[in-house]
XYZ file of C-alpha atoms in Angstrom:
706
model
C 114.888 90.219 60.459
C 115.378 87.733 57.654
C 112.428 85.789 56.370
C 112.249 82.956 53.893
C 111.437 84.184 50.410
C 110.054 82.730 47.220
C 111.577 81.316 45.058
C 112.270 78.622 47.579
C 115.374 78.037 49.619
C 116.030 74.885 47.690
C 117.358 77.016 44.840
C 120.387 77.529 47.028
C 121.363 74.030 45.954
C 122.339 75.334 42.532
C 125.867 76.122 43.643
C 129.037 76.344 41.635
C 131.785 73.750 41.738
C 133.908 76.169 43.751
C 131.328 76.108 46.529
C 131.291 72.335 46.956
C 133.265 70.682 49.709
C 136.838 69.530 48.931
C 137.861 65.934 49.143
C 138.329 64.570 52.662
C 141.800 65.286 54.078
C 144.260 62.475 54.753
C 143.850 60.506 57.980
C 144.976 62.485 61.062
C 147.805 61.279 63.329
C 147.068 59.711 66.716
C 148.312 62.875 68.446
C 145.876 65.056 66.490
C 143.012 62.657 67.195
C 143.907 62.751 70.907
C 144.048 66.562 70.932
C 140.704 66.827 69.135
C 138.980 64.592 71.686
C 140.552 66.508 74.584
C 139.468 69.865 73.137
C 135.910 68.538 72.976
C 136.119 67.264 76.568
C 137.574 70.529 77.913
C 134.845 72.430 76.086
C 132.151 70.349 77.792
C 133.712 71.053 81.183
C 134.115 74.767 80.501
C 137.935 74.642 80.527
C 138.421 76.980 77.578
C 142.059 77.866 78.353
C 143.102 74.219 78.273
C 141.173 73.723 75.031
C 142.892 76.761 73.460
C 146.299 75.520 74.614
C 145.768 72.130 72.989
C 144.404 73.728 69.822
C 147.557 75.861 69.453
C 149.802 72.792 69.939
C 148.316 70.902 66.996
C 150.872 71.224 64.157
C 148.512 70.375 61.307
C 144.946 71.194 62.290
C 142.199 69.186 60.635
C 138.580 70.146 59.976
C 137.721 68.149 63.095
C 140.192 70.234 65.137
C 138.611 73.503 64.002
C 135.098 72.155 64.566
C 135.995 70.941 68.080
C 137.410 74.372 69.022
C 134.444 76.153 67.454
C 132.023 73.975 69.447
C 133.998 74.548 72.662
C 133.700 78.323 72.248
C 130.034 78.122 71.256
C 129.130 75.828 74.145
C 130.531 78.369 76.580
C 128.784 81.392 75.115
C 131.780 82.838 73.259
C 130.100 83.262 69.884
C 132.500 85.873 68.506
C 135.490 83.574 69.146
C 133.588 80.659 67.599
C 132.819 82.766 64.535
C 136.475 83.784 64.197
C 137.509 80.109 64.187
C 134.799 79.432 61.601
C 136.004 82.233 59.288
C 139.676 81.199 59.615
C 139.045 77.593 58.610
C 140.797 76.671 55.361
C 137.948 74.304 54.540
C 134.578 73.491 56.074
C 132.338 70.436 56.238
C 128.574 70.345 56.706
C 129.236 69.500 60.379
C 131.187 72.756 60.773
C 128.406 74.839 59.257
C 125.871 73.059 61.446
C 127.946 73.672 64.574
C 128.084 77.422 63.859
C 124.399 77.638 62.957
C 123.398 75.683 66.073
C 125.528 77.986 68.230
C 123.671 81.057 66.937
C 120.286 79.355 67.343
C 121.063 78.375 70.939
C 122.092 81.923 71.801
C 118.372 82.640 72.057
C 118.635 86.144 70.632
C 116.766 87.443 67.609
C 120.028 88.679 66.113
C 121.640 85.289 66.627
C 118.770 83.564 64.846
C 119.001 85.968 61.914
C 122.747 85.334 61.640
C 122.124 81.584 61.770
C 119.711 81.926 58.858
C 122.228 83.968 56.845
C 124.766 81.170 57.310
C 122.110 78.602 56.419
C 121.521 80.364 53.095
C 125.294 80.370 52.414
C 125.691 76.618 53.007
C 126.878 74.736 49.907
C 125.176 71.518 51.035
C 122.685 70.901 53.823
C 121.549 67.845 55.751
C 118.808 66.945 58.248
C 120.696 68.627 61.115
C 120.847 71.918 59.191
C 117.090 72.018 58.659
C 116.335 70.769 62.169
C 118.479 73.482 63.763
C 116.784 76.282 61.821
C 113.247 74.941 62.272
C 113.936 74.613 66.003
C 115.262 78.177 66.173
C 112.276 79.682 64.378
C 109.779 77.586 66.380
C 111.337 78.436 69.762
C 111.258 82.151 68.992
C 107.627 81.964 67.850
C 108.429 82.698 64.196
C 106.190 79.906 62.966
C 105.596 81.296 59.469
C 109.304 80.930 58.721
C 109.513 77.607 60.547
C 106.626 76.169 58.512
C 107.995 77.465 55.221
C 111.424 75.975 55.871
C 109.822 72.739 57.035
C 107.765 72.450 53.849
C 110.828 73.081 51.666
C 113.016 70.498 53.389
C 113.476 67.221 51.479
C 110.910 64.677 52.689
C 113.624 62.266 53.826
C 114.827 64.896 56.332
C 111.437 66.312 57.234
C 110.011 63.253 58.993
C 110.346 62.675 61.800
C 113.147 65.059 62.872
C 111.828 68.436 61.703
C 108.232 67.354 62.294
C 108.929 66.589 65.946
C 110.680 69.904 66.453
C 107.764 71.808 64.927
C 105.194 69.800 66.911
C 106.999 70.496 70.189
C 107.416 74.153 69.256
C 103.684 74.535 68.704
C 102.846 72.662 71.911
C 105.156 74.816 74.035
C 103.564 77.970 72.628
C 100.057 76.641 73.267
C 99.192 76.394 69.555
C 97.690 72.950 69.817
C 95.664 72.768 66.604
C 98.739 73.574 64.494
C 100.642 70.801 66.293
C 97.845 68.350 65.450
C 97.993 69.434 61.809
C 101.748 68.774 61.568
C 101.382 65.465 63.415
C 98.629 64.280 61.072
C 100.762 65.255 58.080
C 103.846 63.407 59.332
C 104.353 60.291 57.213
C 106.935 58.609 59.444
C 106.045 59.081 63.100
C 108.361 57.823 65.824
C 108.046 57.493 69.590
C 108.858 61.187 70.065
C 106.047 62.233 67.702
C 103.451 60.054 69.425
C 104.608 60.808 72.963
C 104.638 64.562 72.347
C 101.042 64.507 71.132
C 99.862 62.269 73.981
C 101.466 64.683 76.441
C 100.018 67.677 74.583
C 96.449 66.334 74.667
C 96.795 65.539 78.378
C 98.108 68.987 79.256
C 94.989 70.671 77.854
C 92.645 68.189 79.515
C 91.648 66.239 76.392
C 92.484 62.948 78.057
C 90.125 60.717 76.055
C 91.787 61.838 72.798
C 95.214 61.297 74.340
C 94.191 57.755 75.257
C 93.102 57.043 71.668
C 96.571 58.019 70.434
C 98.191 56.061 73.249
C 96.266 52.912 72.266
C 97.173 53.397 68.585
C 100.897 53.229 69.385
C 102.855 50.020 69.005
C 103.421 48.560 72.466
C 107.189 48.418 71.997
C 107.257 52.105 70.985
C 105.890 53.347 74.309
C 108.638 54.600 76.597
C 108.529 55.807 80.206
C 107.676 59.346 79.101
C 104.669 58.094 77.101
C 103.279 56.049 79.989
C 104.025 58.797 82.494
C 102.290 61.453 80.353
C 99.156 59.333 79.970
C 98.979 58.431 83.664
C 99.586 62.060 84.656
C 96.845 63.107 82.233
C 94.307 60.967 84.073
C 95.497 62.239 87.448
C 95.320 65.886 86.362
C 91.566 65.542 85.723
C 91.206 63.556 88.985
C 90.387 60.309 87.192
C 92.468 58.338 89.652
C 90.879 54.958 88.891
C 91.888 54.917 85.200
C 95.273 56.448 85.970
C 96.113 53.851 88.603
C 94.750 51.062 86.400
C 97.116 52.175 83.624
C 100.009 52.273 86.094
C 99.180 48.689 87.130
C 99.028 47.679 83.457
C 102.469 49.185 82.844
C 103.858 47.223 85.788
C 102.185 44.004 84.623
C 103.409 44.226 81.018
C 106.950 44.979 82.167
C 108.093 46.444 78.840
C 109.007 49.739 80.503
C 110.904 49.950 83.760
C 109.080 51.736 86.571
C 111.187 54.804 87.295
C 111.102 57.822 89.628
C 109.122 59.952 87.153
C 105.979 57.800 87.134
C 106.205 57.057 90.872
C 106.351 60.795 91.560
C 103.139 61.268 89.555
C 101.401 58.542 91.601
C 102.571 59.958 94.947
C 101.406 63.446 94.028
C 98.003 62.168 92.876
C 97.489 60.049 96.011
C 98.180 63.072 98.197
C 96.046 65.445 96.155
C 93.022 63.168 95.684
C 93.244 61.468 99.082
C 94.055 57.877 98.111
C 95.630 56.401 101.261
C 95.611 52.694 100.376
C 97.217 53.173 96.968
C 99.726 55.624 98.438
C 100.892 53.045 100.987
C 101.141 50.379 98.264
C 103.281 52.511 95.964
C 105.488 53.597 98.878
C 106.184 49.923 99.624
C 106.946 49.370 95.934
C 109.384 52.306 95.859
C 111.126 50.948 98.975
C 111.522 47.490 97.407
C 112.958 49.083 94.272
C 115.586 50.917 96.326
C 114.338 54.457 95.782
C 114.370 55.379 99.487
C 117.802 56.959 99.116
C 116.505 59.202 96.316
C 115.989 62.654 97.889
C 113.396 63.785 95.347
C 111.406 60.569 95.776
C 111.559 60.827 99.569
C 110.331 64.417 99.394
C 107.353 63.280 97.323
C 106.487 60.627 99.908
C 106.766 63.149 102.775
C 104.515 65.524 100.826
C 102.005 62.728 100.144
C 101.736 61.660 103.794
C 101.494 65.312 104.843
C 98.592 65.933 102.485
C 96.855 62.736 103.573
C 97.099 63.845 107.210
C 99.463 61.048 108.280
C 101.838 63.448 109.977
C 103.497 60.806 112.170
C 104.607 58.937 109.041
C 105.672 62.193 107.387
C 107.674 63.215 110.472
C 109.375 59.810 110.660
C 110.379 59.858 106.994
C 111.590 63.437 107.356
C 113.758 62.462 110.337
C 115.347 59.568 108.400
C 116.385 61.696 105.417
C 120.168 61.874 105.131
C 119.937 65.034 103.077
C 117.145 67.496 103.724
C 116.662 70.118 101.041
C 114.145 72.947 100.834
C 111.518 70.634 99.349
C 111.800 68.315 102.372
C 111.254 71.126 104.877
C 108.486 72.759 102.851
C 106.606 69.465 102.422
C 106.365 68.899 106.183
C 105.571 72.562 106.927
C 102.758 72.382 104.383
C 101.451 69.244 106.106
C 101.335 71.008 109.468
C 99.569 73.965 107.849
C 96.925 71.712 106.264
C 96.327 70.034 109.629
C 95.980 73.413 111.351
C 99.031 72.768 113.546
C 100.418 76.247 113.082
C 102.684 76.164 116.148
C 104.479 73.080 114.813
C 104.655 74.656 111.365
C 106.208 77.810 112.825
C 108.604 75.762 114.971
C 109.851 73.844 111.923
C 109.999 77.065 109.906
C 112.232 78.605 112.595
C 114.577 75.591 112.545
C 115.126 75.840 108.786
C 118.523 77.058 107.717
C 117.807 78.764 104.426
C 114.222 79.520 103.464
C 112.766 80.116 100.036
C 109.646 82.011 99.039
C 107.572 78.827 99.216
C 108.502 78.400 102.904
C 107.312 81.900 103.803
C 104.211 81.751 101.619
C 103.073 78.363 102.955
C 103.138 79.607 106.551
C 101.422 82.855 105.559
C 98.587 80.902 103.956
C 98.252 78.812 107.124
C 97.789 81.901 109.268
C 95.409 83.365 106.696
C 93.229 80.236 106.684
C 92.769 80.654 110.441
C 91.958 84.359 110.259
C 95.316 85.482 111.665
C 95.963 88.193 109.100
C 98.126 90.178 111.541
C 100.533 87.212 111.637
C 100.521 87.174 107.831
C 101.578 90.819 107.750
C 104.306 90.146 110.315
C 105.724 87.310 108.217
C 105.398 89.310 105.016
C 107.319 92.250 106.474
C 110.144 89.925 107.555
C 110.557 88.323 104.138
C 113.966 89.095 102.588
C 112.418 88.952 99.107
C 108.855 89.162 97.862
C 107.533 87.979 94.526
C 104.039 88.168 93.044
C 103.053 84.913 94.786
C 103.919 86.316 98.227
C 101.996 89.530 97.555
C 99.044 87.520 96.264
C 99.050 85.253 99.337
C 98.756 88.340 101.547
C 96.097 90.068 99.431
C 93.956 86.952 98.931
C 94.259 86.257 102.668
C 92.634 89.588 103.447
C 89.906 88.973 100.854
C 89.166 85.477 102.197
C 88.787 86.943 105.687
C 86.472 89.730 104.569
C 89.051 92.494 105.060
C 88.501 93.923 101.600
C 89.755 97.460 102.255
C 93.036 96.050 103.597
C 93.385 93.936 100.456
C 93.000 97.026 98.268
C 95.490 98.968 100.386
C 98.136 96.259 100.014
C 97.479 96.034 96.286
C 98.316 99.743 96.003
C 101.608 99.043 97.799
C 102.245 96.124 95.449
C 101.873 98.444 92.457
C 104.234 100.977 94.045
C 106.783 98.177 94.495
C 106.518 97.548 90.727
C 105.519 93.904 91.215
C 103.304 92.712 88.376
C 100.086 91.067 89.623
C 99.219 87.568 88.485
C 95.830 86.104 87.613
C 95.104 85.080 91.211
C 95.907 88.602 92.454
C 93.421 90.166 90.063
C 90.777 87.499 90.689
C 91.034 88.125 94.450
C 90.744 91.892 93.981
C 87.702 91.453 91.756
C 86.120 89.372 94.522
C 86.837 92.216 96.937
C 85.209 94.696 94.543
C 82.163 92.432 94.265
C 81.854 92.059 98.041
C 82.073 95.836 98.482
C 79.654 96.317 95.558
C 82.143 98.964 94.406
C 81.776 99.346 90.660
C 84.419 102.088 90.459
C 86.978 99.811 92.125
C 85.952 96.921 89.879
C 86.437 99.088 86.803
C 89.942 100.014 87.980
C 90.866 96.365 88.472
C 89.371 95.568 85.054
C 91.676 98.231 83.589
C 94.622 96.489 85.289
C 93.496 93.245 83.667
C 93.818 94.865 80.236
C 97.183 96.456 81.080
C 98.624 93.091 82.102
C 97.082 91.285 79.084
C 95.161 88.828 81.268
C 91.710 89.450 79.778
C 91.699 85.973 78.204
C 92.501 84.114 81.427
C 89.495 82.003 82.428
C 89.823 82.597 86.179
C 89.955 86.367 85.658
C 87.049 86.282 83.195
C 84.913 84.348 85.678
C 85.763 86.858 88.412
C 84.807 89.731 86.106
C 81.426 88.125 85.384
C 80.820 87.742 89.124
C 81.980 91.282 89.928
C 79.795 93.007 87.333
C 76.827 90.836 88.341
C 77.160 91.733 92.016
C 77.584 95.403 91.125
C 74.332 95.264 89.142
C 75.875 95.813 85.693
C 74.451 92.652 84.190
C 75.057 93.716 80.557
C 78.810 93.948 81.166
C 78.753 90.572 82.903
C 76.926 88.976 79.979
C 79.265 90.545 77.395
C 82.299 89.107 79.181
C 80.557 85.744 79.552
C 79.946 85.650 75.790
C 83.602 86.520 75.108
C 84.910 83.470 77.021
C 86.267 81.016 74.439
C 86.078 77.883 76.603
C 83.656 78.262 79.488
C 83.755 75.972 82.497
C 81.096 75.280 85.119
C 82.307 78.276 87.176
C 81.610 80.584 84.198
C 78.097 79.189 83.811
C 77.378 79.296 87.552
C 78.540 82.926 87.792
C 76.254 83.985 84.946
C 73.219 82.004 86.156
C 73.638 83.433 89.669
C 74.170 86.921 88.232
C 70.967 86.732 86.208
C 69.017 85.392 89.200
C 70.241 87.980 91.711
C 69.523 90.832 89.305
C 65.944 89.716 88.709
C 66.469 88.031 85.329
C 65.039 84.687 86.370
C 63.942 83.514 82.922
C 67.358 84.326 81.439
C 69.014 82.317 84.223
C 66.773 79.311 83.575
C 67.291 79.522 79.803
C 71.065 79.564 80.268
C 70.837 76.532 82.552
C 68.786 74.585 79.987
C 71.197 75.520 77.204
C 74.275 74.466 79.195
C 72.722 71.072 80.042
C 71.757 70.550 76.386
C 75.388 71.245 75.432
C 76.593 68.500 77.769
C 77.771 70.591 80.723
C 77.264 68.758 84.012
C 75.815 71.079 86.695
C 77.029 71.001 90.293
C 75.558 72.051 93.637
C 76.348 75.734 93.055
C 74.543 75.652 89.697
C 71.326 74.556 91.370
C 71.543 77.301 93.988
C 71.430 79.818 91.133
C 68.641 77.912 89.367
C 66.458 77.667 92.489
C 67.094 81.333 93.234
C 65.933 82.138 89.687
C 62.750 80.115 90.259
C 62.122 82.186 93.393
C 62.515 85.433 91.443
C 59.984 84.363 88.804
C 57.748 82.688 91.382
C 57.622 79.430 89.439
C 57.039 76.731 92.063
C 56.573 73.870 89.592
C 59.863 74.717 87.890
C 61.548 74.914 91.277
C 60.266 71.482 92.344
C 61.350 70.009 89.006
C 64.945 71.215 89.352
C 65.137 70.387 93.062
C 64.085 66.777 92.409
C 66.335 66.480 89.331
C 69.448 67.086 91.436
C 69.377 63.541 92.792
C 67.366 61.838 90.045
C 69.267 63.105 86.986
C 72.638 64.335 88.231
C 73.341 62.294 91.377
C 73.646 65.402 93.567
C 72.344 65.361 97.137
C 70.552 68.638 97.992
C 72.190 70.484 100.888
C 70.737 72.871 103.490
C 71.147 75.835 101.124
C 69.039 74.117 98.453
C 66.328 73.354 101.005
C 66.458 76.999 102.133
C 65.843 78.124 98.534
C 62.831 75.822 98.237
C 61.426 76.933 101.617
C 61.816 80.535 100.466
C 60.058 79.761 97.158
C 57.163 77.941 98.849
C 56.901 80.432 101.702
C 56.742 83.474 99.431
C 53.803 81.797 97.673
C 52.103 81.263 101.041
C 52.384 77.472 100.858
C 53.524 77.014 104.459
C 52.275 73.439 104.836
C 54.498 72.316 101.947
C 57.423 74.320 103.313
C 57.117 72.723 106.783
C 56.702 69.280 105.230
C 59.895 69.815 103.236
C 61.779 70.909 106.369
C 60.590 67.813 108.241
C 61.641 65.565 105.328
C 65.158 66.977 105.237
C 65.836 66.246 108.915
C 66.485 62.563 108.187
C 69.252 63.537 105.738
C 70.697 66.854 106.878
C 70.070 69.204 109.796
C 68.360 72.491 108.836
C 70.632 75.478 109.392
C 69.603 79.019 110.303
C 69.189 79.870 106.615
C 66.292 77.393 106.312
C 64.481 78.822 109.344
C 65.355 82.341 108.233
C 63.660 81.699 104.881
C 60.523 80.490 106.675
C 60.643 83.474 109.044
C 60.967 85.911 106.143
C 58.011 84.351 104.359
C 56.000 84.457 107.609
C 56.615 88.204 107.826
C 55.351 88.692 104.249
C 52.121 86.767 104.906
C 51.887 87.601 108.629
C 51.714 83.897 109.494
C 52.181 84.037 113.259
C 52.283 80.275 113.873
C 55.027 79.654 111.320
C 56.890 82.761 112.504
C 56.965 81.579 116.130
C 58.335 78.176 115.111
C 60.930 79.670 112.778
C 62.018 82.312 115.314
C 62.441 79.702 118.065
C 64.514 77.359 115.858
C 66.575 80.236 114.460
C 67.366 81.533 117.973
C 68.504 78.082 119.093
C 71.065 78.028 116.271
C 72.111 81.687 116.517
C 71.280 82.927 120.029
C 73.166 86.203 119.560
C 71.307 87.178 116.391
C 68.553 89.750 117.003
C 66.786 89.245 113.641
C 64.205 86.632 114.756
C 63.200 88.716 117.784
C 62.764 91.841 115.673
C 60.693 90.072 112.990
C 58.530 88.294 115.563
C 57.989 91.519 117.510
C 56.879 93.296 114.331
C 54.412 90.502 113.494
C 52.949 90.639 117.023
C 52.514 94.377 116.625
C 50.827 93.985 113.233
C 48.313 91.368 114.410
C 47.529 93.382 117.548
C 49.306 91.273 120.167
C 50.973 94.166 122.008
C 51.621 92.067 125.117
C 53.510 89.412 123.174
C 55.424 92.152 121.358
C 56.584 93.651 124.653
C 57.428 90.231 126.122
C 59.566 89.483 123.054
C 61.493 92.718 123.525
C 61.988 92.049 127.251
C 63.172 88.504 126.479
C 65.597 89.840 123.889
C 67.033 92.345 126.401
C 67.312 89.671 129.100
C 69.391 87.553 126.720
C 71.689 90.494 126.061
C 70.906 90.382 122.358
C 71.367 93.660 120.518
C 70.213 94.435 117.054
C 73.049 95.546 114.776
C 72.374 99.106 113.610
C 71.239 99.573 110.034
C 74.049 100.505 107.724
C 74.373 102.077 104.301
C 77.240 103.537 102.324
C 77.963 105.478 99.192
C 81.093 105.736 97.069
C 81.994 109.411 96.483
C 85.194 110.391 94.671
C 86.872 107.039 95.404
C 86.018 107.340 99.121
C 83.406 105.190 100.863
C 81.030 107.193 103.098
C 79.475 104.984 105.800
C 76.238 105.789 107.649
C 74.935 103.892 110.698
C 71.377 104.098 111.980
C 71.178 106.538 114.923
C 74.800 107.661 114.513
C 75.328 111.446 114.604
C 79.134 111.435 114.678
C 79.639 112.037 110.952
C 81.606 115.261 110.399
C 79.036 116.505 107.884
C 75.992 115.251 109.792
C 74.140 118.599 109.627
C 74.668 119.032 105.885
C 73.707 115.420 105.181
C 70.504 115.728 107.243
C 69.557 118.966 105.501
C 70.144 117.517 102.027
C 68.238 114.344 102.907
C 65.231 116.410 104.065
C 65.304 118.311 100.775
C 65.420 115.073 98.759
C 62.479 113.656 100.747
C 60.428 116.819 100.192
C 61.109 116.720 96.446
C 60.205 113.022 96.324
C 56.924 113.696 98.144
C 56.086 116.449 95.692
C 56.255 113.959 92.812
C 54.523 111.123 94.699
């Protein structure tokens, strides 16, 4: 690999007279000019034989003739032929050198880039195109040290804005945003490409307010459709529809930039995603007036928008009027049926499709998965002609979402055997399965896969790791990963707060919450579930009341049934039943208490043997979940404890008359990567005798040390 060396490249300018270009040749004949233009045209169309035939017919070839033939070869991937033409040229211009260098750069290979640089060093004279081609090549291949060095050594008149823009875009495409900002700030002469690239770059990483500052700094006449579209899309990507639509209206009002398909597509997608019906209808009318109804891509976007909004009649009508239906058209309507739960219609349309792509199969699979029909998912998956990582992930995540964690793991093993590389969603789903199974060994294996696939810095995966280790009780590992996250989001913070709370570290959970709020992070409903749970663990009622009331007062969040259940649990555990009942009564005007609220009161009643509260809670719980035996069992135990044997027996008789059966107690242990399950009263285990004997021994030893 060739790198730029000191002394600088500019010393290559000290060339001898023999290296300089000769005087321009005499003016070419009309026939030669015609042949040159035809060679160029045939090259663009890929007709190399015709180009070669014309090239051979030229009696006195000019530099332009050679350059045209060289470019024709290069444009069609025939680099060796292009190089042969280059070497056989009696004389070369800077355009010829640039054509050959650009051909090597566009080849995309490391060897081609090195050869381009060797030619660059041999050039007698360079211009802006020469530098731009090499900077672009180095930037695209990620060789930014060489790109920067060459950029800094280019004459200033050629550096800005051409090379600057290439370097900025190179950094942005590689995700090296801060370096792009540095080059942009150092660019003396910025043009519309410079500004638009940075606006788009800021928007793509969610820094929309900074993008807007740049956007407003631009001269109005310098903003093109791409600039406006990038800024509007930036707002929509962070679900700030109001400002995005306001900017769209401003663009229309000013009229400097014509409203084209690109910006309309952004609006349609946002309306469907965020649920803006009125604005969606308005923009559809606008697109119709502007004559975009015949545009297939635009029509597909409108079908997709109506499908997402639930206006399936409109989506069906538009679909039926399409002259040309492509895969996007079919997939948009299928997705609409899936979202509406109309799986039969989705399957009917899927069957009618001629050719199907992976998105068609995956969309229907996800529909079945969302309705718990995992067997249908497997059937579809097995019939797929091709399967990529997205299809495998749809199947695996479907099992996880439906609580079939062992099946998810089994299919992941098959995925690995098929040599399909998992993506971030695959690993996040598997980590959720590990957490639900409380299987640390499985979680560690998935964590190893995360390292093997170099996804340890992906935020979604990191959040899943924090949750997995927390639920498996390894809170130190969870906290270490949490601290390693470069840019945490609210999910990261919620996972850690909940992890601390569920593992008994209530104070740590509350401290993390305070710190995150001080740093400007806005909590959501899930955050407060973790916070209230932490207050329960530390038994701090005053702190619990403070946070419960702050939800609405400080953060505009309406407490839900789960938040009330946490507060009832906190108050009940402290024996403050009057306050707990008062809170339940107060919530009824806003939201109906679910079984979790009454379950919290029932659990607290068992702790304090409060029969009156227990009877109320058990009755309300049973009304909501008549098949659940828990309230009968708890109430029966309380009757027994307080000496009401008759009521205890009546409760058991009532439970039997209702046909309610208590689910047997269950425990499991992970031994040598195999889960051993034990049910209360079950004697069918193959090693039942050995297990019973060992358990008796363990109990005897424990008693000896009691």
